[in-house]
Amino acid sequence: MDAIVLLGAPGSGKGTVAEDIRNAVNYQHVSTGDLLRAAIKAGSALGEEAKRYMERGELVPDEVIINIVKELIDSGSRDARYMFDGFPRTFAQAERLDEVLSSYGSSVKYVFLLEVARPVLVRRICGRRICRQCGAVYNIHTKRPSVDGVCDHCGSKDIYQRADDTEETLNNRLDVYERQTAELIDYYDRKKILVRVDAEDRLKTEQAIVAYLA
Ligand code: ADP
Ligand code: ZN
């Protein structure tokens, strides 16, 4: 088993980068945000609980997140390779991840910190649109579908803005990130596995990570 982590503010591009490089680096992309949204869509009790926090831009409680990830790892293959996106987000989550991995004789190999200036984050997130059918991500400023309102990948016309991608909720999410996630940077820096990546330019970011792992 092997694991790497993509760390960065909402809008730093973790999800897009992970999808783009997963084949090249041979890691499975695990987004806790996507897992939670799937639980909400499925109408599970866990989804109902998570929804209340997500709508306000708050973090879902550590126990809920840790259980989801632990279940995924425990039910996965012994030689799985995970690229976590949006997890861990708190110090407690990071410690529990270390415990789970070490029970399999593994540990986090590298943590890539995607660094982007706050005004860029705001612009990216408020402009983000998603295809409800296939999950493809667009941006009204930088990455519109080639036919307006129609998904390039699946042809669906159901392209929406995430409820927590509005300016109000966003400011809260960015504050939460700075408060709770920043201590993770220290934690991983002390372990000497933190790799800072300039994430203003998506392609350069991806090339940097792929090169680092090669
Ligand atoms: P973003 O990184 O753009 O905020 P995500 O899809 O990663 O988007 O997360 C959306 C929301 O899901 C978060 O605001 C939070 O409420 C919840 N969430 C996702 N991952 C975690 C986590 N590891 N710990 C706590 N809450 C989480
Ligand atoms: Zn689509």
mmCIF file of C-alpha atoms and ligand atoms in Angstrom:
data_model
loop_
_atom_site.group_PDB
_atom_site.id
_atom_site.type_symbol
_atom_site.label_atom_id
_atom_site.label_comp_id
_atom_site.label_asym_id
_atom_site.label_seq_id
_atom_site.Cartn_x
_atom_site.Cartn_y
_atom_site.Cartn_z
ATOM 1 C CA MET A 1 0.000 0.000 0.000
ATOM 2 C CA ASP A 2 1.133 3.476 -0.846
ATOM 3 C CA ALA A 3 -0.369 6.914 -0.276
ATOM 4 C CA ILE A 4 0.237 10.510 -1.288
ATOM 5 C CA VAL A 5 -1.788 13.594 -0.350
ATOM 6 C CA LEU A 6 -2.764 16.697 -2.297
ATOM 7 C CA LEU A 7 -3.164 19.578 0.134
ATOM 8 C CA GLY A 8 -4.445 23.021 -0.762
ATOM 9 C CA ALA A 9 -7.234 25.537 -0.314
ATOM 10 C CA PRO A 10 -10.626 25.103 -1.944
ATOM 11 C CA GLY A 11 -10.042 26.121 -5.547
ATOM 12 C CA SER A 12 -6.349 25.243 -5.535
ATOM 13 C CA GLY A 13 -7.159 22.632 -8.174
ATOM 14 C CA LYS A 14 -6.616 19.424 -6.200
ATOM 15 C CA GLY A 15 -9.502 17.590 -7.829
ATOM 16 C CA THR A 16 -8.666 18.578 -11.393
ATOM 17 C CA VAL A 17 -4.967 17.879 -10.970
ATOM 18 C CA ALA A 18 -5.669 14.496 -9.383
ATOM 19 C CA GLU A 19 -7.965 13.457 -12.240
ATOM 20 C CA ASP A 20 -5.468 14.636 -14.852
ATOM 21 C CA ILE A 21 -2.402 12.873 -13.409
ATOM 22 C CA ARG A 22 -3.846 9.720 -11.852
ATOM 23 C CA ASN A 23 -2.998 7.504 -14.816
ATOM 24 C CA ALA A 24 0.469 8.965 -15.289
ATOM 25 C CA VAL A 25 1.414 8.474 -11.649
ATOM 26 C CA ASN A 26 -0.622 5.295 -11.136
ATOM 27 C CA TYR A 27 -2.471 6.400 -8.015
ATOM 28 C CA GLN A 28 -6.195 5.999 -7.404
ATOM 29 C CA HIS A 29 -7.859 9.392 -6.851
ATOM 30 C CA VAL A 30 -9.774 9.514 -3.554
ATOM 31 C CA SER A 31 -11.740 12.720 -2.929
ATOM 32 C CA THR A 32 -13.566 12.831 0.408
ATOM 33 C CA GLY A 33 -15.714 15.677 -0.980
ATOM 34 C CA ASP A 34 -16.841 13.390 -3.836
ATOM 35 C CA LEU A 35 -17.456 10.502 -1.415
ATOM 36 C CA LEU A 36 -19.608 12.784 0.749
ATOM 37 C CA ARG A 37 -21.552 14.139 -2.216
ATOM 38 C CA ALA A 38 -22.173 10.547 -3.357
ATOM 39 C CA ALA A 39 -23.489 9.709 0.137
ATOM 40 C CA ILE A 40 -25.828 12.718 -0.023
ATOM 41 C CA LYS A 41 -27.056 11.712 -3.459
ATOM 42 C CA ALA A 42 -27.666 8.163 -2.222
ATOM 43 C CA GLY A 43 -29.693 9.588 0.666
ATOM 44 C CA SER A 44 -27.781 7.636 3.330
ATOM 45 C CA ALA A 45 -27.859 8.631 7.003
ATOM 46 C CA LEU A 46 -24.216 9.561 6.735
ATOM 47 C CA GLY A 47 -25.016 11.779 3.769
ATOM 48 C CA GLU A 48 -27.786 13.507 5.676
ATOM 49 C CA GLU A 49 -25.440 14.268 8.529
ATOM 50 C CA ALA A 50 -22.626 15.482 6.279
ATOM 51 C CA LYS A 51 -24.953 17.722 4.281
ATOM 52 C CA ARG A 52 -25.718 19.965 7.254
ATOM 53 C CA TYR A 53 -22.046 20.883 7.587
ATOM 54 C CA MET A 54 -21.218 21.096 3.908
ATOM 55 C CA GLU A 55 -24.020 23.552 3.184
ATOM 56 C CA ARG A 56 -22.520 25.977 5.654
ATOM 57 C CA GLY A 57 -18.966 25.501 4.454
ATOM 58 C CA GLU A 58 -18.031 23.822 7.751
ATOM 59 C CA LEU A 59 -15.893 20.718 8.000
ATOM 60 C CA VAL A 60 -17.703 17.426 8.457
ATOM 61 C CA PRO A 61 -16.751 15.905 11.855
ATOM 62 C CA ASP A 62 -13.450 14.013 11.880
ATOM 63 C CA GLU A 63 -15.043 10.734 12.980
ATOM 64 C CA VAL A 64 -17.373 10.685 9.976
ATOM 65 C CA ILE A 65 -14.512 11.321 7.561
ATOM 66 C CA ILE A 66 -12.136 8.884 9.197
ATOM 67 C CA ASN A 67 -14.742 6.117 9.095
ATOM 68 C CA ILE A 68 -15.321 6.673 5.386
ATOM 69 C CA VAL A 69 -11.620 6.547 4.587
ATOM 70 C CA LYS A 70 -10.887 3.623 6.895
ATOM 71 C CA GLU A 71 -13.697 1.633 5.291
ATOM 72 C CA LEU A 72 -12.292 2.388 1.858
ATOM 73 C CA ILE A 73 -8.776 1.297 2.816
ATOM 74 C CA ASP A 74 -9.906 -1.778 4.745
ATOM 75 C CA SER A 75 -12.026 -2.976 1.850
ATOM 76 C CA GLY A 76 -9.410 -2.169 -0.799
ATOM 77 C CA SER A 77 -6.505 -4.237 -2.040
ATOM 78 C CA ARG A 78 -3.304 -4.592 -0.030
ATOM 79 C CA ASP A 79 -1.275 -3.058 -2.823
ATOM 80 C CA ALA A 80 -3.617 -0.186 -3.568
ATOM 81 C CA ARG A 81 -2.073 3.223 -4.245
ATOM 82 C CA TYR A 82 -4.100 6.185 -2.972
ATOM 83 C CA MET A 83 -3.895 9.844 -3.907
ATOM 84 C CA PHE A 84 -5.986 11.667 -1.308
ATOM 85 C CA ASP A 85 -7.622 14.932 -2.308
ATOM 86 C CA GLY A 86 -9.306 17.014 0.384
ATOM 87 C CA PHE A 87 -8.156 14.612 3.082
ATOM 88 C CA PRO A 88 -6.700 14.875 5.666
ATOM 89 C CA ARG A 89 -8.003 18.329 6.457
ATOM 90 C CA THR A 90 -7.311 18.459 10.190
ATOM 91 C CA PHE A 91 -4.499 17.404 12.462
ATOM 92 C CA ALA A 92 -6.699 14.669 13.982
ATOM 93 C CA GLN A 93 -7.448 13.259 10.532
ATOM 94 C CA ALA A 94 -3.746 13.247 9.675
ATOM 95 C CA GLU A 95 -2.911 11.308 12.831
ATOM 96 C CA ARG A 96 -5.651 8.773 12.212
ATOM 97 C CA LEU A 97 -4.564 8.337 8.600
ATOM 98 C CA ASP A 98 -1.047 7.581 9.831
ATOM 99 C CA GLU A 99 -2.463 4.972 12.213
ATOM 100 C CA VAL A 100 -4.537 3.263 9.560
ATOM 101 C CA LEU A 101 -1.663 3.216 7.063
ATOM 102 C CA SER A 102 0.841 2.009 9.620
ATOM 103 C CA SER A 103 -1.452 -0.912 10.466
ATOM 104 C CA TYR A 104 -0.720 -1.977 6.876
ATOM 105 C CA GLY A 105 3.002 -1.263 7.233
ATOM 106 C CA SER A 106 2.686 1.880 5.133
ATOM 107 C CA SER A 107 2.789 5.646 5.548
ATOM 108 C CA VAL A 108 2.165 8.853 3.612
ATOM 109 C CA LYS A 109 4.991 9.156 1.121
ATOM 110 C CA TYR A 110 4.638 12.776 -0.032
ATOM 111 C CA VAL A 111 2.270 15.651 0.607
ATOM 112 C CA PHE A 112 2.004 18.097 -2.295
ATOM 113 C CA LEU A 113 0.940 21.554 -1.144
ATOM 114 C CA LEU A 114 -0.795 23.394 -3.993
ATOM 115 C CA GLU A 115 -0.141 27.100 -3.417
ATOM 116 C CA VAL A 116 -2.451 29.715 -4.968
ATOM 117 C CA ALA A 117 -3.121 33.361 -4.032
ATOM 118 C CA ARG A 118 -6.530 34.018 -2.428
ATOM 119 C CA PRO A 119 -7.993 36.300 -5.167
ATOM 120 C CA VAL A 120 -7.282 33.559 -7.701
ATOM 121 C CA LEU A 121 -9.050 31.022 -5.484
ATOM 122 C CA VAL A 122 -12.156 33.194 -5.225
ATOM 123 C CA ARG A 123 -12.349 33.698 -8.971
ATOM 124 C CA ARG A 124 -11.873 30.016 -9.669
ATOM 125 C CA ILE A 125 -14.453 28.804 -7.186
ATOM 126 C CA CYS A 126 -17.209 31.284 -7.907
ATOM 127 C CA GLY A 127 -16.806 30.502 -11.610
ATOM 128 C CA ARG A 128 -16.815 26.731 -11.160
ATOM 129 C CA ARG A 129 -19.613 24.748 -12.815
ATOM 130 C CA ILE A 130 -20.081 20.988 -12.763
ATOM 131 C CA CYS A 131 -21.863 18.476 -14.983
ATOM 132 C CA ARG A 132 -24.406 16.651 -12.842
ATOM 133 C CA GLN A 133 -24.338 13.653 -15.158
ATOM 134 C CA CYS A 134 -20.593 12.857 -15.322
ATOM 135 C CA GLY A 135 -18.914 15.207 -12.836
ATOM 136 C CA ALA A 136 -16.823 17.090 -15.419
ATOM 137 C CA VAL A 137 -15.660 20.442 -14.049
ATOM 138 C CA TYR A 138 -15.900 23.695 -16.011
ATOM 139 C CA ASN A 139 -15.207 27.344 -15.269
ATOM 140 C CA ILE A 140 -17.104 30.321 -16.683
ATOM 141 C CA HIS A 141 -13.863 32.356 -16.852
ATOM 142 C CA THR A 142 -11.336 29.825 -18.016
ATOM 143 C CA LYS A 143 -12.857 26.563 -19.174
ATOM 144 C CA ARG A 144 -16.303 26.823 -20.763
ATOM 145 C CA PRO A 145 -17.750 23.822 -22.589
ATOM 146 C CA SER A 146 -17.309 24.205 -26.360
ATOM 147 C CA VAL A 147 -21.105 24.529 -26.755
ATOM 148 C CA ASP A 148 -22.569 26.762 -24.046
ATOM 149 C CA GLY A 149 -24.458 24.799 -21.402
ATOM 150 C CA VAL A 150 -23.655 21.388 -22.918
ATOM 151 C CA CYS A 151 -21.117 19.017 -21.351
ATOM 152 C CA ASP A 152 -18.189 18.209 -23.681
ATOM 153 C CA HIS A 153 -17.816 14.755 -22.202
ATOM 154 C CA CYS A 154 -21.337 13.363 -21.991
ATOM 155 C CA GLY A 155 -23.596 15.830 -23.816
ATOM 156 C CA SER A 156 -25.726 16.498 -20.733
ATOM 157 C CA LYS A 157 -27.327 19.950 -20.426
ATOM 158 C CA ASP A 158 -27.446 19.718 -16.649
ATOM 159 C CA ILE A 159 -24.492 21.896 -15.666
ATOM 160 C CA TYR A 160 -24.789 23.393 -12.196
ATOM 161 C CA GLN A 161 -23.013 25.428 -9.541
ATOM 162 C CA ARG A 162 -22.261 23.603 -6.290
ATOM 163 C CA ALA A 163 -24.379 24.995 -3.434
ATOM 164 C CA ASP A 164 -21.204 25.722 -1.458
ATOM 165 C CA ASP A 165 -19.423 27.457 -4.356
ATOM 166 C CA THR A 166 -21.134 30.815 -3.774
ATOM 167 C CA GLU A 167 -19.230 33.829 -2.500
ATOM 168 C CA GLU A 168 -20.756 33.743 1.024
ATOM 169 C CA THR A 169 -19.995 30.114 1.769
ATOM 170 C CA LEU A 170 -16.679 30.394 0.034
ATOM 171 C CA ASN A 171 -15.265 33.001 2.395
ATOM 172 C CA ASN A 172 -16.149 30.743 5.282
ATOM 173 C CA ARG A 173 -14.489 27.764 3.595
ATOM 174 C CA LEU A 174 -11.305 29.730 2.967
ATOM 175 C CA ASP A 175 -11.207 30.865 6.597
ATOM 176 C CA VAL A 176 -11.811 27.304 7.780
ATOM 177 C CA TYR A 177 -8.989 26.143 5.539
ATOM 178 C CA GLU A 178 -6.552 28.707 6.853
ATOM 179 C CA ARG A 179 -7.471 27.952 10.459
ATOM 180 C CA GLN A 180 -7.694 24.188 10.508
ATOM 181 C CA THR A 181 -5.642 22.972 7.612
ATOM 182 C CA ALA A 182 -2.641 25.206 8.083
ATOM 183 C CA GLU A 183 -1.374 23.177 11.042
ATOM 184 C CA LEU A 184 -1.168 20.186 8.742
ATOM 185 C CA ILE A 185 1.463 22.015 6.745
ATOM 186 C CA ASP A 186 3.630 22.158 9.857
ATOM 187 C CA TYR A 187 2.978 18.552 10.708
ATOM 188 C CA TYR A 188 4.053 17.275 7.305
ATOM 189 C CA ASP A 189 6.887 19.773 7.047
ATOM 190 C CA ARG A 190 8.360 18.392 10.254
ATOM 191 C CA LYS A 191 8.085 14.879 8.831
ATOM 192 C CA LYS A 192 10.060 16.147 5.809
ATOM 193 C CA ILE A 193 7.508 14.908 3.288
ATOM 194 C CA LEU A 194 5.979 18.262 2.336
ATOM 195 C CA VAL A 195 6.509 19.368 -1.278
ATOM 196 C CA ARG A 196 5.402 22.911 -2.143
ATOM 197 C CA VAL A 197 4.066 23.375 -5.663
ATOM 198 C CA ASP A 198 3.158 26.662 -7.341
ATOM 199 C CA ALA A 199 -0.414 25.951 -8.470
ATOM 200 C CA GLU A 200 -1.356 29.089 -10.417
ATOM 201 C CA ASP A 201 -0.872 27.243 -13.719
ATOM 202 C CA ARG A 202 -2.570 23.869 -13.934
ATOM 203 C CA LEU A 203 -0.307 22.241 -16.523
ATOM 204 C CA LYS A 204 2.871 23.307 -14.762
ATOM 205 C CA THR A 205 1.477 22.017 -11.486
ATOM 206 C CA GLU A 206 0.724 18.650 -13.016
ATOM 207 C CA GLN A 207 4.121 18.417 -14.680
ATOM 208 C CA ALA A 208 5.864 19.267 -11.428
ATOM 209 C CA ILE A 209 4.073 16.528 -9.488
ATOM 210 C CA VAL A 210 4.482 13.898 -12.181
ATOM 211 C CA ALA A 211 8.201 14.732 -12.459
ATOM 212 C CA TYR A 212 8.616 14.537 -8.700
ATOM 213 C CA LEU A 213 7.061 11.082 -8.544
ATOM 214 C CA ALA A 214 8.907 9.725 -11.585
HETATM 215 P P1 ADP B 1 -13.243 22.058 -1.623
HETATM 216 O O1 ADP B 1 -11.852 21.538 -1.463
HETATM 217 O O2 ADP B 1 -13.415 22.856 -2.872
HETATM 218 O O3 ADP B 1 -13.810 22.727 -0.396
HETATM 219 P P2 ADP B 1 -14.349 19.377 -1.350
HETATM 220 O O4 ADP B 1 -15.197 18.700 -2.347
HETATM 221 O O5 ADP B 1 -13.039 18.816 -1.041
HETATM 222 O O6 ADP B 1 -14.241 20.871 -1.894
HETATM 223 O O7 ADP B 1 -15.156 19.534 0.036
HETATM 224 C C1 ADP B 1 -16.460 20.061 0.093
HETATM 225 C C2 ADP B 1 -16.958 20.014 1.527
HETATM 226 O O8 ADP B 1 -16.990 18.648 1.986
HETATM 227 C C3 ADP B 1 -16.078 20.742 2.555
HETATM 228 O O9 ADP B 1 -16.394 22.107 2.640
HETATM 229 C C4 ADP B 1 -16.420 19.972 3.831
HETATM 230 O O10 ADP B 1 -17.662 20.379 4.358
HETATM 231 C C5 ADP B 1 -16.598 18.545 3.346
HETATM 232 N N1 ADP B 1 -15.339 17.753 3.436
HETATM 233 C C6 ADP B 1 -14.651 17.174 2.404
HETATM 234 N N2 ADP B 1 -13.554 16.531 2.841
HETATM 235 C C7 ADP B 1 -13.524 16.706 4.185
HETATM 236 C C8 ADP B 1 -12.619 16.315 5.233
HETATM 237 N N3 ADP B 1 -11.495 15.596 4.975
HETATM 238 N N4 ADP B 1 -12.904 16.693 6.502
HETATM 239 C C9 ADP B 1 -14.011 17.401 6.781
HETATM 240 N N5 ADP B 1 -14.889 17.813 5.858
HETATM 241 C C10 ADP B 1 -14.663 17.479 4.574
HETATM 242 ZN ZN ZN B 2 -21.014 15.517 -18.434
#
